Coordinates of C-alpha atoms in Angstrom, one line a residue:
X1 CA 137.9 97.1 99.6
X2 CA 136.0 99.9 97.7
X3 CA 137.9 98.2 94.3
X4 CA 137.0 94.7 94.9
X5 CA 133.4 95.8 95.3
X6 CA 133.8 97.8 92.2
X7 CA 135.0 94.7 90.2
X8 CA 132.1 92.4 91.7
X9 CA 129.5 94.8 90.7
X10 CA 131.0 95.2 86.8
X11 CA 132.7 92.6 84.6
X12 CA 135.2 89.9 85.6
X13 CA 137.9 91.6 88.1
X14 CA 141.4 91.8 87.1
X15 CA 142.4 88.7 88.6
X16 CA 139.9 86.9 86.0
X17 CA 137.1 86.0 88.7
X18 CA 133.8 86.7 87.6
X19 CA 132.0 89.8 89.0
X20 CA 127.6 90.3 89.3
X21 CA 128.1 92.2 86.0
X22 CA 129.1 88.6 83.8
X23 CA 125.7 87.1 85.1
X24 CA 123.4 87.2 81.8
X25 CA 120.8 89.8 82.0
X26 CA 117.8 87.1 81.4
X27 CA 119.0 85.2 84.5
X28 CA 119.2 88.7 86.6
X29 CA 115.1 89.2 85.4
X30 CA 114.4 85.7 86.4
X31 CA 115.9 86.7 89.9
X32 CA 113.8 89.5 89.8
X33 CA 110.7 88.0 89.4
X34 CA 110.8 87.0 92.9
X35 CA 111.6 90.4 94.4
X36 CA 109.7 93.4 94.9
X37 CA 109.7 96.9 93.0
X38 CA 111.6 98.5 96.1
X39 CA 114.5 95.6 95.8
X40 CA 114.1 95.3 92.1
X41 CA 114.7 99.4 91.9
X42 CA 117.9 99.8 94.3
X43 CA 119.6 96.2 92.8
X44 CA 119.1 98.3 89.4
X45 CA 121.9 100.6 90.6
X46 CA 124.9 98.1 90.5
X47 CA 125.6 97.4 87.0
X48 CA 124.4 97.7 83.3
X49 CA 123.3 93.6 83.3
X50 CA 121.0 94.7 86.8
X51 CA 119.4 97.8 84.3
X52 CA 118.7 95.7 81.8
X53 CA 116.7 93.5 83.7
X54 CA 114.8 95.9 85.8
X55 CA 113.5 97.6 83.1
X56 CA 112.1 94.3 81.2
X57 CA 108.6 94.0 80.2
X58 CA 108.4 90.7 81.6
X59 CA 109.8 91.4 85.2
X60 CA 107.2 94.1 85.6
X61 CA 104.4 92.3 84.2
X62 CA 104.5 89.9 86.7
X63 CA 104.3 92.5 89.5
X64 CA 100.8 93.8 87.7
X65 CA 97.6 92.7 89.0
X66 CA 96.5 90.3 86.5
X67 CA 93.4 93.1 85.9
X68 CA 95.7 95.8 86.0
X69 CA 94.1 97.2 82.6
X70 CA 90.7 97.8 84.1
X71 CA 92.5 100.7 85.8
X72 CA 93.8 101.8 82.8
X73 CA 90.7 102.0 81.3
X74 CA 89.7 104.3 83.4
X75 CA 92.0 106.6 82.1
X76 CA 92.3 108.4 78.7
X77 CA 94.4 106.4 76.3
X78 CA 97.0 109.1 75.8
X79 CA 98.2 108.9 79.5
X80 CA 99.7 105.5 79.0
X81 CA 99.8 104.6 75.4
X82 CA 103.6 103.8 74.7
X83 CA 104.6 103.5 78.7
X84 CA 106.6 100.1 79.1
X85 CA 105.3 98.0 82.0
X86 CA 107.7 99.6 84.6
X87 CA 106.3 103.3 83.4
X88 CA 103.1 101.8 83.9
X89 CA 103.5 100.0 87.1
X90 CA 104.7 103.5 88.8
X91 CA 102.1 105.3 87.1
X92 CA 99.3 103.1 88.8
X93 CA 100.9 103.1 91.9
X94 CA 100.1 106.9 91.5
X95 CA 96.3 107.3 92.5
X96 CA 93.6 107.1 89.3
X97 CA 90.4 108.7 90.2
X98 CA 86.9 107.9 88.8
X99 CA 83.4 108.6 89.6
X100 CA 83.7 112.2 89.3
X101 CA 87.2 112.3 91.4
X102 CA 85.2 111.1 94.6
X103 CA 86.9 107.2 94.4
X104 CA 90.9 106.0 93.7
X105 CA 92.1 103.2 93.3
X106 CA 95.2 102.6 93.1
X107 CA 98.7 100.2 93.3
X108 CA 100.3 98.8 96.6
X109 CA 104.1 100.5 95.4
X110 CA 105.6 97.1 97.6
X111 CA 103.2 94.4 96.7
X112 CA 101.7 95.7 93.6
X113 CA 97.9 94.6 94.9
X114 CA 95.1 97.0 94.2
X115 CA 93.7 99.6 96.6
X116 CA 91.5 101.6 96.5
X117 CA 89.6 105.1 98.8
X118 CA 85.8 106.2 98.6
X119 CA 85.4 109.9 99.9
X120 CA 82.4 110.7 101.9
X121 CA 81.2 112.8 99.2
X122 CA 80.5 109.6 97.2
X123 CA 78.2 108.3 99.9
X124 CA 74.3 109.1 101.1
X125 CA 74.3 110.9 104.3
X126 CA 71.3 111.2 106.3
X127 CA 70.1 115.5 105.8
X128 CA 73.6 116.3 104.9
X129 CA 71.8 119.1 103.2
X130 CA 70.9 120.3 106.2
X131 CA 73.8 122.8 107.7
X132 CA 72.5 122.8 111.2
X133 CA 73.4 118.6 111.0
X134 CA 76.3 118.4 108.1
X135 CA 79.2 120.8 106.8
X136 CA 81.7 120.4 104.6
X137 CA 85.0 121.3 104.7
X138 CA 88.4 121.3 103.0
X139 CA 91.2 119.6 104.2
X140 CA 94.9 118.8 103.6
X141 CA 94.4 115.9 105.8
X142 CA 92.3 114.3 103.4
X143 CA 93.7 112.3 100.1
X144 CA 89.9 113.9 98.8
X145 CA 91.1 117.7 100.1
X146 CA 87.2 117.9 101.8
X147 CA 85.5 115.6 104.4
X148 CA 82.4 115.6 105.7
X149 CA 81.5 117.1 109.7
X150 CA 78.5 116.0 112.0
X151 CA 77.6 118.7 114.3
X152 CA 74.8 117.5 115.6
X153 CA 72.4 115.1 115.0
X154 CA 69.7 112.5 115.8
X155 CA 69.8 110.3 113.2
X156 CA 73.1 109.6 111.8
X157 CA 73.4 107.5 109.1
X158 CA 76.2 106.7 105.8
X159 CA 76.4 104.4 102.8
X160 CA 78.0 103.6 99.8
X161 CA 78.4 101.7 97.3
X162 CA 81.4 100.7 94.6
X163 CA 81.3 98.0 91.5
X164 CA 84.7 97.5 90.6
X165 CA 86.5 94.3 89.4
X166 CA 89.0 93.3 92.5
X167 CA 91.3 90.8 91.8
X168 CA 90.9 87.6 93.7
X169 CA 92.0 88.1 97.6
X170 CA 90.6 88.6 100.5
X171 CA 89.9 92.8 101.3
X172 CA 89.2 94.5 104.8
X173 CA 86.8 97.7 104.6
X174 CA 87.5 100.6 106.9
X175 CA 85.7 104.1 107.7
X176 CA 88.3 106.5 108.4
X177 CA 86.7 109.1 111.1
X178 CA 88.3 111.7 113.7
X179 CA 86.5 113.0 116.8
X180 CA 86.3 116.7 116.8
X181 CA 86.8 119.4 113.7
X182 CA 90.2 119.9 112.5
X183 CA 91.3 123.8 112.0
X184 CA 95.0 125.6 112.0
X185 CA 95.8 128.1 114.6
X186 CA 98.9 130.3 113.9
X187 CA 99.7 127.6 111.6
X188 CA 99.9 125.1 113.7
X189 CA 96.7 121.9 113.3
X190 CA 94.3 122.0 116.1
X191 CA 91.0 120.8 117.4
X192 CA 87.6 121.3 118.3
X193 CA 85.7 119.4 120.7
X194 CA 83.1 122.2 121.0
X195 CA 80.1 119.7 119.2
X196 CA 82.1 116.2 120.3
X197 CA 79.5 114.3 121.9
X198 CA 77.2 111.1 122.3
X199 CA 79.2 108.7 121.0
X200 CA 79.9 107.2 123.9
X201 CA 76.2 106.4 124.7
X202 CA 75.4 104.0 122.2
X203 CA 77.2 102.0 119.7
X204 CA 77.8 102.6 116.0
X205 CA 77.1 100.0 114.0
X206 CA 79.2 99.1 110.6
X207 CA 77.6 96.8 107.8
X208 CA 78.8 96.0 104.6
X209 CA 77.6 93.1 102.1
X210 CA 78.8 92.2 98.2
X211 CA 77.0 91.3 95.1
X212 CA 77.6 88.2 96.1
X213 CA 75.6 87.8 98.9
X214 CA 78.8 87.9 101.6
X215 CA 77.4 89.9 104.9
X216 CA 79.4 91.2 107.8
X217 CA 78.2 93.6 110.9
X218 CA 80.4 95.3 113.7
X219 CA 79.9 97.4 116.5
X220 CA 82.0 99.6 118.3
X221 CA 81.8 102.6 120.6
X222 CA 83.9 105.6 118.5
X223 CA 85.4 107.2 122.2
X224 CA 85.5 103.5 124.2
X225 CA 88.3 104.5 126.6
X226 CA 88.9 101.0 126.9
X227 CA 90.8 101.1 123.2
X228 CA 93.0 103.5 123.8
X229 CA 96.2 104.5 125.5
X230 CA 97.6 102.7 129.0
X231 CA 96.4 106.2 130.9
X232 CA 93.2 105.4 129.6
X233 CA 92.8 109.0 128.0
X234 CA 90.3 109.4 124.7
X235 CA 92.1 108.7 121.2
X236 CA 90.9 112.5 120.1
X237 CA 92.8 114.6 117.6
X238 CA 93.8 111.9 116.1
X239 CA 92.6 109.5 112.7
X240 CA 90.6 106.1 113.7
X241 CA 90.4 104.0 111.2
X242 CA 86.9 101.5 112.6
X243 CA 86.8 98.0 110.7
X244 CA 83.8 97.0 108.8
X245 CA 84.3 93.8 107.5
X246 CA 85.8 91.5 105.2
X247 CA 85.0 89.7 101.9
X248 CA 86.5 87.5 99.5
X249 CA 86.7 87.6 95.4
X250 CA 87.1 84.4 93.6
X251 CA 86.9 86.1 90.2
X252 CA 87.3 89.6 88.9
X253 CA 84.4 88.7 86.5
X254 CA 81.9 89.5 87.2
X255 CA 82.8 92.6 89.1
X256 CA 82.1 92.5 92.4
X257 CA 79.5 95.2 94.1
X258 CA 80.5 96.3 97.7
X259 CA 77.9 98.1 100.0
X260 CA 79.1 99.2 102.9
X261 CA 77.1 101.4 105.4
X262 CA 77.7 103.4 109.5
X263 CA 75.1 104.2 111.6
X264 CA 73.4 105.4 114.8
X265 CA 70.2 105.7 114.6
X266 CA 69.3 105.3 118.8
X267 CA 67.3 108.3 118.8
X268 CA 67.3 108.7 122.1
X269 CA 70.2 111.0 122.5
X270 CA 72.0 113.0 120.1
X271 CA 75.5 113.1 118.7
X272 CA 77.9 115.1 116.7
X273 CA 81.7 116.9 116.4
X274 CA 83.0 113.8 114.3
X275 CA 84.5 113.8 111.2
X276 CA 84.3 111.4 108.2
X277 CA 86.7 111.2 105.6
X278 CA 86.7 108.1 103.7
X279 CA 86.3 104.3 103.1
X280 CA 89.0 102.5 102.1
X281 CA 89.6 99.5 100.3
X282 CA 92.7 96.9 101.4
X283 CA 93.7 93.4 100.9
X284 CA 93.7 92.2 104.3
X285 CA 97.2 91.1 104.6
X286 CA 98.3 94.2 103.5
X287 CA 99.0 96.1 106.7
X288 CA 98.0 95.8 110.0
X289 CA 94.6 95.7 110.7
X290 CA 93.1 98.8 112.5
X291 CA 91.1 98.4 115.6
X292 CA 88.0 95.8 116.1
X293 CA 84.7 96.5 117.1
X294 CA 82.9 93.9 119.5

């Protein structure tokens, strides 16, 4: 069994049937252009003719975003000059940072579509100044290394803002939060509740809108127990990712601007111990979508 495979994979078998390895390498990229990098990568393993093609130009430049040189401007020439389109295609599905390392963007490594992360340091935050309200700290939990921590406060309040030219799609935005400070104890990630409060007393609300003039508004209680697990316990020590909104590009020019914005502002009570780490960035179909507010 192990030779007739052998013989399939290469050139014609001994027995003068034809084997994968006799189908022209032009026919094998044509194939390819229907499959993804993943498939494309492994089906390169099986014979010279299956090489060939996965390393042609063409094949990869059909899994690039149609834009994919706005990311590449945002990098020094040097770092891809000469790269063929596969080089390129796993470079970009590396991370690229701009705007002073506080935003990436980068490529789905499956469907090749454009993502992209804002850390919180990018946003405005209501006092963060102040340390009795705001703190930062670093993190390995964080794609950023740092995040931003509410003890306590009245008014809380965060926005952003990106320009950036998406491709045309349809992309979710999500703030990526966790109840309670994250620390290591004898090595070993733990949690701190101390400061955790309020939350449940009012809703936060979520608001983003585009250049466009595209609007969308959620609301959702961070610690509703009614979101999380059968036994009805609190989804604490662990990532929530909160869904914004959506909006759609028709055309990457002109670039689109996204403002996107979460607050509480009922100051009536206060609230604190939550982390925010990011915003991200998705096309909607992507992966599944995290959790709905009301």
């Amino acid at each position: 069994m192990g030779a007739s495979l052998s013989n399939l994979t290469e050139n014609g078998s001994a027995n003068g049937r034809p084997g994968l390895g006799d189908i022209p390498e032009n026919c094998v990229a044509c194939v390819f252009m229907y499959l993804n990098p993943p498939e494309i990568c492994n089906l390169a393993r099986l014979n010279r003719a299956f090489r060939g093609a996965a390393s042609s130009d063409a094949v990869w430049e059909s899994k690039l975003p149609s834009n994919y040189h706005h990311l590449l401007d945002l990098l020094p020439p040097q770092n891809y000059d000469g790269l063929s389109k596969k080089d390129i295609f796993a470079f970009l599905a590396r991370s690229v940072p701009f705007d002073d390392g506080n935003k990436e963007v980068w490529l789905d490594r499956i469907s090749g579509r454009i993502c992209m992360s804002i850390s919180s340091k990018a946003m405005l935050i209501t006092n963060v100044e102040d340390r009795r309200h705001w703190n930062w700290f670093p993190t390995e939990e964080s794609r950023f290394h740092v995040m931003a921590y509410c003890q306590q406060v009245w008014w809380f309040e965060l926005s952003g803002t990106v320009n950036f030219p998406f491709p045309p799609g349809i992309y979710t935005v999500t703030f990526r939060v966790h109840l309670g400070k994250i620390f290591k104890r004898l090595g070993r990630r733990a949690c701190n509740f101390e400061h955790t409060h309020g939350w449940d007393l009012g809703p936060v609300r979520y608001e983003l809108s585009t250049s466009d003039g595209q609007h969308a508004v959620s609301e959702c209680f961070i610690d509703d127990t009614g979101q999380d697990d059968p036994n009805g316990n609190i989804r604490r020590g662990s990532w929530i990712e909160y869904k914004v909104g959506e909006f759609i590009v028709s055309t990457s020019d002109p670039v689109t601007e996204v403002r996107f914005s979460m607050k509480q502002i009922d100051c009536t009570h206060s609230k604190g111990g939550l982390c925010v780490d990011s915003v991200s960035i998705t096309p909607s179909d992507l992966k599944v979508h995290p959790r709905k507010g009301f």
